Short mmCIF file of C-alpha atoms and ligand atoms in Angstrom, two decimals:
data_model
loop_
_atom_site.label_atom_id
_atom_site.label_comp_id
_atom_site.label_asym_id
_atom_site.label_seq_id
_atom_site.Cartn_x
_atom_site.Cartn_y
_atom_site.Cartn_z
CA UNK A 1 5.48 0.87 -26.82
CA UNK A 2 5.20 0.20 -30.46
CA UNK A 3 2.47 -1.03 -32.19
CA UNK A 4 0.96 -3.92 -31.84
CA UNK A 5 1.25 -6.15 -34.66
CA UNK A 6 0.64 -4.61 -38.63
CA UNK A 7 -2.83 -4.69 -38.94
CA UNK A 8 -5.62 -1.55 -39.69
CA UNK A 9 -6.90 -2.09 -36.20
CA UNK A 10 -3.76 -2.53 -34.24
CA UNK A 11 -2.28 0.77 -35.69
CA UNK A 12 -5.49 2.80 -34.93
CA UNK A 13 -5.00 1.37 -31.59
CA UNK A 14 -2.26 1.84 -31.42
CA UNK A 15 -2.78 5.84 -32.60
CA UNK A 16 -5.73 6.40 -30.49
CA UNK A 17 -3.58 5.31 -27.58
CA UNK A 18 -0.73 7.57 -28.28
CA UNK A 19 -2.84 10.80 -28.07
CA UNK A 20 -4.32 10.22 -24.87
CA UNK A 21 -1.03 9.62 -23.98
CA UNK A 22 0.15 13.08 -25.25
CA UNK A 23 -3.00 14.33 -24.54
CA UNK A 24 -2.58 13.89 -20.75
CA UNK A 25 1.03 14.69 -20.04
CA UNK A 26 0.67 17.91 -22.07
CA UNK A 27 -2.65 18.96 -21.58
CA UNK A 28 -4.07 21.48 -22.14
CA UNK A 29 -3.33 21.09 -25.96
CA UNK A 30 -4.56 22.33 -29.35
CA UNK A 31 -5.36 18.96 -32.49
CA UNK A 32 -2.13 21.19 -34.55
CA UNK A 33 0.55 20.04 -31.36
CA UNK A 34 -0.68 16.22 -30.82
CA UNK A 35 0.05 16.09 -35.23
CA UNK A 36 2.95 17.71 -34.60
CA UNK A 37 4.29 16.35 -31.94
CA UNK A 38 3.58 12.59 -32.77
CA UNK A 39 4.13 13.29 -36.70
CA UNK A 40 0.19 12.12 -37.53
CA UNK A 41 -1.36 14.20 -39.49
CA UNK A 42 -4.10 16.43 -38.14
CA UNK A 43 -7.46 14.70 -39.90
CA UNK A 44 -6.34 11.32 -37.86
CA UNK A 45 -5.87 13.44 -35.08
CA UNK A 46 -9.24 15.46 -35.52
CA UNK A 47 -11.00 12.37 -36.62
CA UNK A 48 -10.29 10.67 -32.77
CA UNK A 49 -10.47 13.35 -31.13
CA UNK A 50 -14.22 14.11 -32.39
CA UNK A 51 -15.06 10.63 -31.70
CA UNK A 52 -14.05 10.97 -27.73
CA UNK A 53 -15.38 14.36 -27.07
CA UNK A 54 -18.37 12.15 -29.00
CA UNK A 55 -17.71 9.44 -26.07
CA UNK A 56 -17.75 12.31 -23.17
CA UNK A 57 -14.08 10.89 -22.33
CA UNK A 58 -12.67 14.33 -23.33
CA UNK A 59 -13.45 18.16 -23.59
CA UNK A 60 -12.92 21.47 -25.39
CA UNK A 61 -12.63 25.00 -24.34
CA UNK A 62 -11.74 28.36 -25.70
CA UNK A 63 -7.75 29.56 -25.22
CA UNK A 64 -7.25 32.51 -22.73
CA UNK A 65 -4.73 34.03 -24.61
CA UNK A 66 -3.53 33.83 -28.42
CA UNK A 67 -0.62 32.11 -27.68
CA UNK A 68 -1.93 28.96 -28.88
CA UNK A 69 -2.90 30.22 -31.76
CA UNK A 70 0.53 31.10 -33.48
CA UNK A 71 -0.44 33.25 -36.37
CA UNK A 72 -2.24 35.93 -34.08
CA UNK A 73 -6.12 35.03 -35.98
CA UNK A 74 -8.78 33.59 -34.37
CA UNK A 75 -7.30 31.00 -30.79
CA UNK A 76 -7.78 26.58 -31.57
CA UNK A 77 -9.37 24.89 -28.93
CA UNK A 78 -7.23 23.43 -26.40
CA UNK A 79 -8.49 19.83 -25.76
CA UNK A 80 -8.04 17.56 -21.48
CA UNK A 81 -9.63 15.27 -20.54
CA UNK A 82 -13.05 15.25 -18.99
CA UNK A 83 -12.67 16.10 -15.00
CA UNK A 84 -13.06 12.77 -12.92
CA UNK A 85 -12.75 11.81 -9.67
CA UNK A 86 -10.65 8.63 -8.92
CA UNK A 87 -10.88 6.19 -5.32
CA UNK A 88 -7.40 4.47 -4.90
CA UNK A 89 -6.90 2.01 -1.95
CA UNK A 90 -4.37 1.15 0.13
CA UNK A 91 -4.01 -1.61 2.14
CA UNK A 92 -0.36 -1.28 4.70
CA UNK A 93 1.01 -2.77 7.49
CA UNK A 94 -0.21 0.19 9.33
CA UNK A 95 -3.46 2.02 8.22
CA UNK A 96 -5.43 1.44 5.34
CA UNK A 97 -5.99 4.43 3.29
CA UNK A 98 -8.68 5.40 1.02
CA UNK A 99 -7.59 8.48 -1.74
CA UNK A 100 -10.03 10.20 -4.07
CA UNK A 101 -8.04 12.28 -6.41
CA UNK A 102 -8.60 13.92 -9.89
CA UNK A 103 -7.30 12.71 -12.60
CA UNK A 104 -3.64 14.93 -11.61
CA UNK A 105 -3.53 13.27 -7.98
CA UNK A 106 -4.93 16.17 -6.88
CA UNK A 107 -6.53 15.30 -3.23
CA UNK A 108 -10.62 15.81 -3.25
CA UNK A 109 -11.38 13.49 -0.13
CA UNK A 110 -9.64 11.64 2.08
CA UNK A 111 -9.96 8.85 4.98
CA UNK A 112 -7.39 6.96 6.81
CA UNK A 113 -8.00 3.81 9.14
CA UNK A 114 -5.71 0.94 11.13
CA UNK A 115 -4.29 -1.67 9.11
CA UNK A 116 -7.73 -4.02 8.66
CA UNK A 117 -7.95 -8.07 9.23
CA UNK A 118 -5.82 -10.98 8.54
CA UNK A 119 -8.33 -12.38 7.64
CA UNK A 120 -9.80 -12.16 3.93
CA UNK A 121 -13.13 -12.73 4.18
CA UNK A 122 -13.33 -9.90 7.24
CA UNK A 123 -11.03 -7.75 5.28
CA UNK A 124 -13.45 -8.41 1.55
CA UNK A 125 -16.58 -6.68 4.19
CA UNK A 126 -15.06 -4.02 5.64
CA UNK A 127 -13.43 -3.03 2.41
CA UNK A 128 -16.80 -3.14 0.14
CA UNK A 129 -19.07 -1.65 3.13
CA UNK A 130 -16.02 1.34 3.53
CA UNK A 131 -16.43 1.33 -0.04
CA UNK A 132 -19.59 2.54 -0.57
CA UNK A 133 -19.58 5.18 2.77
CA UNK A 134 -16.88 6.94 0.88
CA UNK A 135 -18.87 7.50 -1.92
CA UNK A 136 -21.39 9.07 0.23
CA UNK A 137 -19.26 10.92 2.93
CA UNK A 138 -17.33 12.16 -0.53
CA UNK A 139 -20.49 12.66 -2.02
CA UNK A 140 -18.99 11.39 -5.83
CA UNK A 141 -20.72 8.52 -7.64
CA UNK A 142 -18.12 6.62 -8.62
CA UNK A 143 -17.90 5.71 -12.94
CA UNK A 144 -19.09 2.56 -13.34
CA UNK A 145 -16.92 2.35 -16.19
CA UNK A 146 -14.05 3.36 -15.24
CA UNK A 147 -13.66 1.36 -11.40
CA UNK A 148 -11.59 2.22 -8.26
CA UNK A 149 -7.67 0.70 -7.66
CA UNK A 150 -6.49 -1.04 -4.44
CA UNK A 151 -2.41 -1.62 -3.72
CA UNK A 152 -0.98 -3.47 -0.96
CA UNK A 153 2.72 -4.86 -0.79
CA UNK A 154 3.34 -8.33 -1.64
CA UNK A 155 3.95 -10.19 -4.99
CA UNK A 156 0.18 -9.09 -6.56
CA UNK A 157 -1.07 -10.68 -10.26
CA UNK A 158 -2.28 -7.24 -11.71
CA UNK A 159 -3.70 -9.45 -14.83
CA UNK A 160 -5.83 -11.39 -13.14
CA UNK A 161 -6.04 -9.25 -10.61
CA UNK A 162 -4.85 -12.70 -8.51
CA UNK A 163 -2.78 -12.30 -4.92
CA UNK A 164 0.31 -14.50 -4.82
CA UNK A 165 2.25 -13.84 -1.86
CA UNK A 166 1.08 -10.88 0.76
CA UNK A 167 1.49 -9.68 4.48
CA UNK A 168 -1.07 -12.39 5.72
CA UNK A 169 -0.84 -15.99 4.52
CA UNK A 170 -4.92 -16.44 4.52
CA UNK A 171 -4.72 -13.62 0.79
CA UNK A 172 -2.68 -15.64 -0.49
CA UNK A 173 -4.02 -16.97 -3.68
CA UNK A 174 -6.87 -15.44 -3.79
CA UNK A 175 -8.66 -13.62 -6.58
CA UNK A 176 -8.68 -10.18 -4.89
CA UNK A 177 -9.64 -7.66 -7.07
CA UNK A 178 -12.42 -10.47 -7.97
CA UNK A 179 -14.03 -11.06 -4.94
CA UNK A 180 -14.46 -7.31 -4.38
CA UNK A 181 -15.70 -6.18 -7.02
CA UNK A 182 -18.17 -8.93 -6.88
CA UNK A 183 -19.81 -7.22 -3.67
CA UNK A 184 -19.68 -3.22 -5.15
CA UNK A 185 -20.61 -3.95 -8.74
CA UNK A 186 -17.42 -1.75 -10.37
CA UNK A 187 -14.24 -2.86 -11.80
CA UNK A 188 -11.51 -3.20 -9.37
CA UNK A 189 -7.67 -3.11 -10.05
CA UNK A 190 -4.85 -4.21 -8.00
CA UNK A 191 -1.16 -3.45 -7.74
CA UNK A 192 1.62 -4.15 -5.84
CA UNK A 193 1.36 -0.84 -3.68
CA UNK A 194 5.15 0.91 -4.28
CA UNK A 195 4.95 0.08 -7.88
CA UNK A 196 1.64 2.62 -7.29
CA UNK A 197 3.19 4.76 -6.19
CA UNK A 198 6.46 4.72 -8.76
CA UNK A 199 3.73 5.32 -11.16
CA UNK A 200 2.22 7.90 -9.10
CA UNK A 201 4.36 9.91 -8.80
CA UNK A 202 5.40 9.07 -12.69
CA UNK A 203 1.80 9.97 -13.69
CA UNK A 204 1.45 13.03 -11.27
CA UNK A 205 4.32 14.58 -10.64
CA UNK A 206 3.92 16.23 -14.26
CA UNK A 207 7.57 16.62 -14.90
CA UNK A 208 9.13 15.98 -17.81
CA UNK A 209 8.55 12.22 -18.40
CA UNK A 210 12.79 11.05 -17.49
CA UNK A 211 14.08 8.00 -19.22
CA UNK A 212 15.10 5.48 -16.59
CA UNK A 213 13.65 5.97 -12.99
CA UNK A 214 13.50 3.91 -9.72
CA UNK A 215 11.98 4.02 -7.04
CA UNK A 216 12.67 3.77 -3.25
CA UNK A 217 10.15 2.70 -0.84
CA UNK A 218 11.50 2.00 2.24
CA UNK A 219 8.79 1.62 5.30
CA UNK A 220 8.69 -2.20 7.10
CA UNK A 221 9.16 -3.29 4.18
CA UNK A 222 11.72 -2.04 0.91
CA UNK A 223 10.90 -2.14 -2.82
CA UNK A 224 12.35 -1.08 -5.69
CA UNK A 225 10.45 0.41 -8.78
CA UNK A 226 11.90 0.46 -12.15
CA UNK A 227 10.32 3.35 -15.06
CA UNK A 228 11.70 3.11 -18.04
CA UNK A 229 10.51 6.04 -20.96
CA UNK A 230 7.22 6.17 -18.61
CA UNK A 231 6.27 2.21 -18.16
CA UNK A 232 6.44 0.52 -15.26
CA UNK A 233 8.85 -2.81 -15.28
CA UNK A 234 7.13 -5.40 -14.53
CA UNK A 235 9.31 -8.71 -14.58
CA UNK A 236 8.77 -12.21 -15.90
CA UNK A 237 6.51 -13.42 -12.74
CA UNK A 238 5.11 -10.30 -10.97
CA UNK A 239 7.88 -9.75 -8.82
CA UNK A 240 10.30 -7.02 -9.82
CA UNK A 241 11.68 -4.67 -7.41
CA UNK A 242 11.71 -6.67 -4.89
CA UNK A 243 15.37 -5.80 -4.06
CA UNK A 244 14.59 -5.69 0.17
CA UNK A 245 15.12 -9.46 -0.15
CA UNK A 246 18.66 -9.46 -1.78
CA UNK A 247 21.31 -10.09 0.16
CA UNK A 248 23.73 -7.27 1.24
CA UNK A 249 25.16 -8.86 4.80
CA UNK A 250 25.33 -13.24 4.47
CA UNK A 251 26.42 -13.47 8.22
CA UNK A 252 23.18 -11.31 9.78
CA UNK A 253 19.94 -11.96 11.14
CA UNK A 254 17.30 -14.40 9.44
CA UNK A 255 14.27 -12.81 7.26
CA UNK A 256 11.26 -13.47 8.36
CA UNK A 257 9.77 -12.74 5.41
CA UNK A 258 12.27 -14.70 3.08
CA UNK A 259 14.16 -17.10 5.73
CA UNK A 260 17.35 -15.56 4.60
CA UNK A 261 20.02 -13.81 6.09
CA UNK A 262 20.71 -10.55 5.77
CA UNK A 263 18.56 -9.00 3.18
CA UNK A 264 18.79 -5.40 3.04
CA UNK A 265 15.36 -6.17 4.70
CA UNK A 266 16.42 -7.59 7.52
CA UNK A 267 19.33 -4.98 8.88
CA UNK A 268 17.43 -1.37 7.28
CA UNK A 269 13.96 -1.73 7.32
CA UNK A 270 11.44 -0.51 9.98
CA UNK A 271 11.00 -3.97 11.71
CA UNK A 272 14.99 -4.36 11.73
CA UNK A 273 15.66 -0.82 13.52
CA UNK A 274 12.77 -1.02 16.60
CA UNK A 275 14.03 -4.64 16.85
CA UNK A 276 17.84 -3.51 16.92
CA UNK A 277 16.74 -0.36 19.08
CA UNK A 278 14.94 -2.91 21.38
CA UNK A 279 17.74 -4.94 21.87
CA UNK A 280 19.55 -2.16 22.63
CA UNK A 281 16.97 -1.16 25.37
CA UNK A 282 17.84 -4.49 26.81
CA UNK A 283 20.97 -4.11 27.26
CA UNK A 284 20.56 -1.03 28.48
CA UNK A 285 22.53 1.04 26.05
CA UNK A 286 19.48 3.24 25.32
CA UNK A 287 18.68 5.64 28.16
CA UNK A 288 15.97 8.11 25.89
CA UNK A 289 13.52 5.48 25.62
CA UNK A 290 13.59 2.78 28.44
CA UNK A 291 11.17 4.22 30.36
CA UNK A 292 8.63 4.59 27.88
CA UNK A 293 9.64 0.74 27.19
CA UNK A 294 8.89 -0.32 30.62
CA UNK A 295 5.52 1.96 30.87
CA UNK A 296 4.90 -0.84 28.51
CA UNK A 297 4.14 1.22 25.39
CA UNK A 298 5.61 -0.36 21.97
CA UNK A 299 8.10 1.23 20.85
CA UNK A 300 7.36 2.76 17.29
CA UNK A 301 10.08 4.29 14.51
CA UNK A 302 8.63 7.61 15.66
CA UNK A 303 10.01 7.18 19.43
CA UNK A 304 12.50 6.52 17.72
CA UNK A 305 12.97 8.99 14.96
CA UNK A 306 13.09 11.65 17.89
CA UNK A 307 15.55 9.97 19.89
CA UNK A 308 17.11 10.37 17.08
CA UNK A 309 16.36 13.92 16.51
CA UNK A 310 17.64 14.38 20.49
CA UNK A 311 20.87 13.31 20.25
CA UNK A 312 20.91 9.72 21.79
CA UNK A 313 24.07 8.49 20.16
CA UNK A 314 23.43 4.40 20.69
CA UNK A 315 19.67 5.19 18.75
CA UNK A 316 22.54 7.78 16.23
CA UNK A 317 24.35 4.60 15.77
CA UNK A 318 21.78 2.01 14.91
CA UNK A 319 19.91 4.18 12.38
CA UNK A 320 23.32 5.25 10.78
CA UNK A 321 23.76 1.19 9.95
CA UNK A 322 20.17 0.70 8.70
CA UNK A 323 20.67 3.94 6.37
CA UNK A 324 24.57 2.61 5.16
CA UNK A 325 23.38 -0.38 3.68
CA UNK A 326 20.76 1.09 2.07
CA UNK A 327 23.28 3.69 0.33
CA UNK A 328 24.68 0.85 -0.96
CA UNK A 329 22.12 -0.55 -1.64
CA UNK A 330 21.08 2.79 -3.85
CA UNK A 331 24.57 3.12 -4.67
CA UNK A 332 24.28 -0.71 -6.96
CA UNK A 333 21.38 0.71 -8.57
CA UNK A 334 22.99 3.50 -10.16
CA UNK A 335 26.06 1.71 -11.07
CA UNK A 336 24.49 -1.10 -12.53
CA UNK A 337 21.78 0.57 -14.20
CA UNK A 338 22.71 4.72 -13.87
CA UNK A 339 19.18 5.75 -13.89
CA UNK A 340 18.50 9.75 -14.14
CA UNK A 341 17.16 9.65 -10.87
CA UNK A 342 16.77 7.70 -7.41
CA UNK A 343 13.70 9.29 -5.68
CA UNK A 344 13.25 7.83 -2.58
CA UNK A 345 9.74 7.43 -0.30
CA UNK A 346 10.72 6.55 3.67
CA UNK A 347 9.88 7.88 6.70
CA UNK A 348 13.21 7.87 8.19
CA UNK A 349 14.16 9.80 5.93
CA UNK A 350 11.96 12.72 7.75
CA UNK A 351 15.23 12.95 9.71
CA UNK A 352 17.88 15.09 7.71
CA UNK A 353 21.47 13.11 8.92
CA UNK A 354 19.14 10.68 7.65
CA UNK A 355 18.95 11.90 4.23
CA UNK A 356 22.70 12.93 4.33
CA UNK A 357 24.17 9.58 5.03
CA UNK A 358 22.26 8.00 2.41
CA UNK A 359 23.59 10.41 -0.21
CA UNK A 360 27.24 10.54 1.30
CA UNK A 361 27.33 6.52 1.16
CA UNK A 362 26.15 6.71 -2.37
CA UNK A 363 28.84 8.80 -3.43
CA UNK A 364 31.27 7.12 -1.86
CA UNK A 365 30.60 3.68 -3.63
CA UNK A 366 29.84 4.91 -7.34
CA UNK A 367 31.67 3.45 -10.29
CA UNK A 368 32.28 5.31 -13.68
CA UNK A 369 29.47 8.10 -12.55
CA UNK A 370 30.49 11.29 -11.11
CA UNK A 371 28.34 12.64 -7.13
CA UNK A 372 26.49 15.41 -9.92
CA UNK A 373 25.04 12.19 -11.78
CA UNK A 374 23.57 9.84 -8.94
CA UNK A 375 21.07 11.93 -8.43
CA UNK A 376 18.27 11.18 -5.13
CA UNK A 377 15.27 12.99 -4.77
CA UNK A 378 13.80 12.56 -1.38
CA UNK A 379 9.99 12.27 -1.38
CA UNK A 380 8.25 14.49 1.18
CA UNK A 381 6.41 12.15 3.21
CA UNK A 382 3.12 11.59 2.26
CA UNK A 383 0.83 8.81 3.87
CA UNK A 384 -2.03 9.00 1.14
CA UNK A 385 1.00 8.02 -1.70
CA UNK A 386 0.21 4.35 -2.80
CA UNK A 387 -3.60 4.93 -2.79
CA UNK A 388 -2.84 7.73 -5.12
CA UNK A 389 -0.41 5.80 -7.40
CA UNK A 390 -3.71 3.03 -6.96
CA UNK A 391 -5.85 6.02 -8.56
CA UNK A 392 -3.27 6.21 -11.45
CA UNK A 393 -2.97 2.55 -11.58
CA UNK A 394 -7.19 2.56 -12.58
CA UNK A 395 -6.13 5.69 -14.47
CA UNK A 396 -3.60 4.02 -16.66
CA UNK A 397 -5.67 1.34 -16.98
CA UNK A 398 -9.09 2.72 -18.00
CA UNK A 399 -7.82 6.22 -19.66
CA UNK A 400 -4.50 5.68 -20.87
CA UNK A 401 -4.47 2.54 -23.01
ZN1 ZN B 501 13.98 -10.62 3.28
#
């Protein structure tokens, strides 16, 4: 991101943002190191750091060892952000997840509930009450200036806090951020939950930032977000990343979300997998799960993964087909933009066989890349990763901007 304009104020604001990002990603650091890494003068760093210490944003402490002082003299003071806890929430199709994290994504307190109401007003009431109760239960006082983050599936305009298109029609067009903010008297930031997962991984993994990385999320919906040099790719109308609704099988099943035939979600989403297995049970092709269904239980992705693990051939074939379409899409991502890494976050990849099928399909469909250049990072499943990403979003918007 370049300096906005050439005005002195613009340059100063840009320098301050760069200094904050440098401290956040490399803390604890000395003023000297910040100056060297950013190519700014030591007085510029000292003035900025002094202002942020005064505001209570940063803290400084003496280094424990002498490594921070290359000349072996008095160790230079190390700078870091003052510890803070941030609340992130994810409103998912299966769960509502609350997670209080520190500035580096470490969980302090978390709580999970069932899905929220489809009715907008009831959802607002529940979320606002839970936020207030959560503060009490987690014994923390929300920083009034920092606020909270909320992630949810759909097309979300994070700059206005408006939900354009979501899981439930009564939420569409509503100013969700403003409506919750009014009820709890705190700033509220909303964004698409998969975008937030990608951001959370980037912010909290503390690896050296990679140039380009893609984050594929597979659940009932499927989306893939791109992060290019620490920045989430936004797109013109907030819809970047909707790989789930790109067509992969033109004469495939109709997607209940986009209404077209054979989009990725209609062949590889968890809902699609469950529908295929239900149809196979009806045809009498799946022995293991028939009893479950006749007892009136509803089929879940967990039942299916268990049956796959236990060697059900038909279930294995259904999963293989779904994962192969995902593999083709991931190969397309590699061929199209050649990211340094594709992070894959999906419950179905708990199963090793599914991870193998995905990697093999990708390898078979690469163009101009060696297998070793198509790096896939299967993330271990964390039900709070969306809520943590929402906290990361608040850190970006409120502390690192
Ligand atoms: Zn679709």
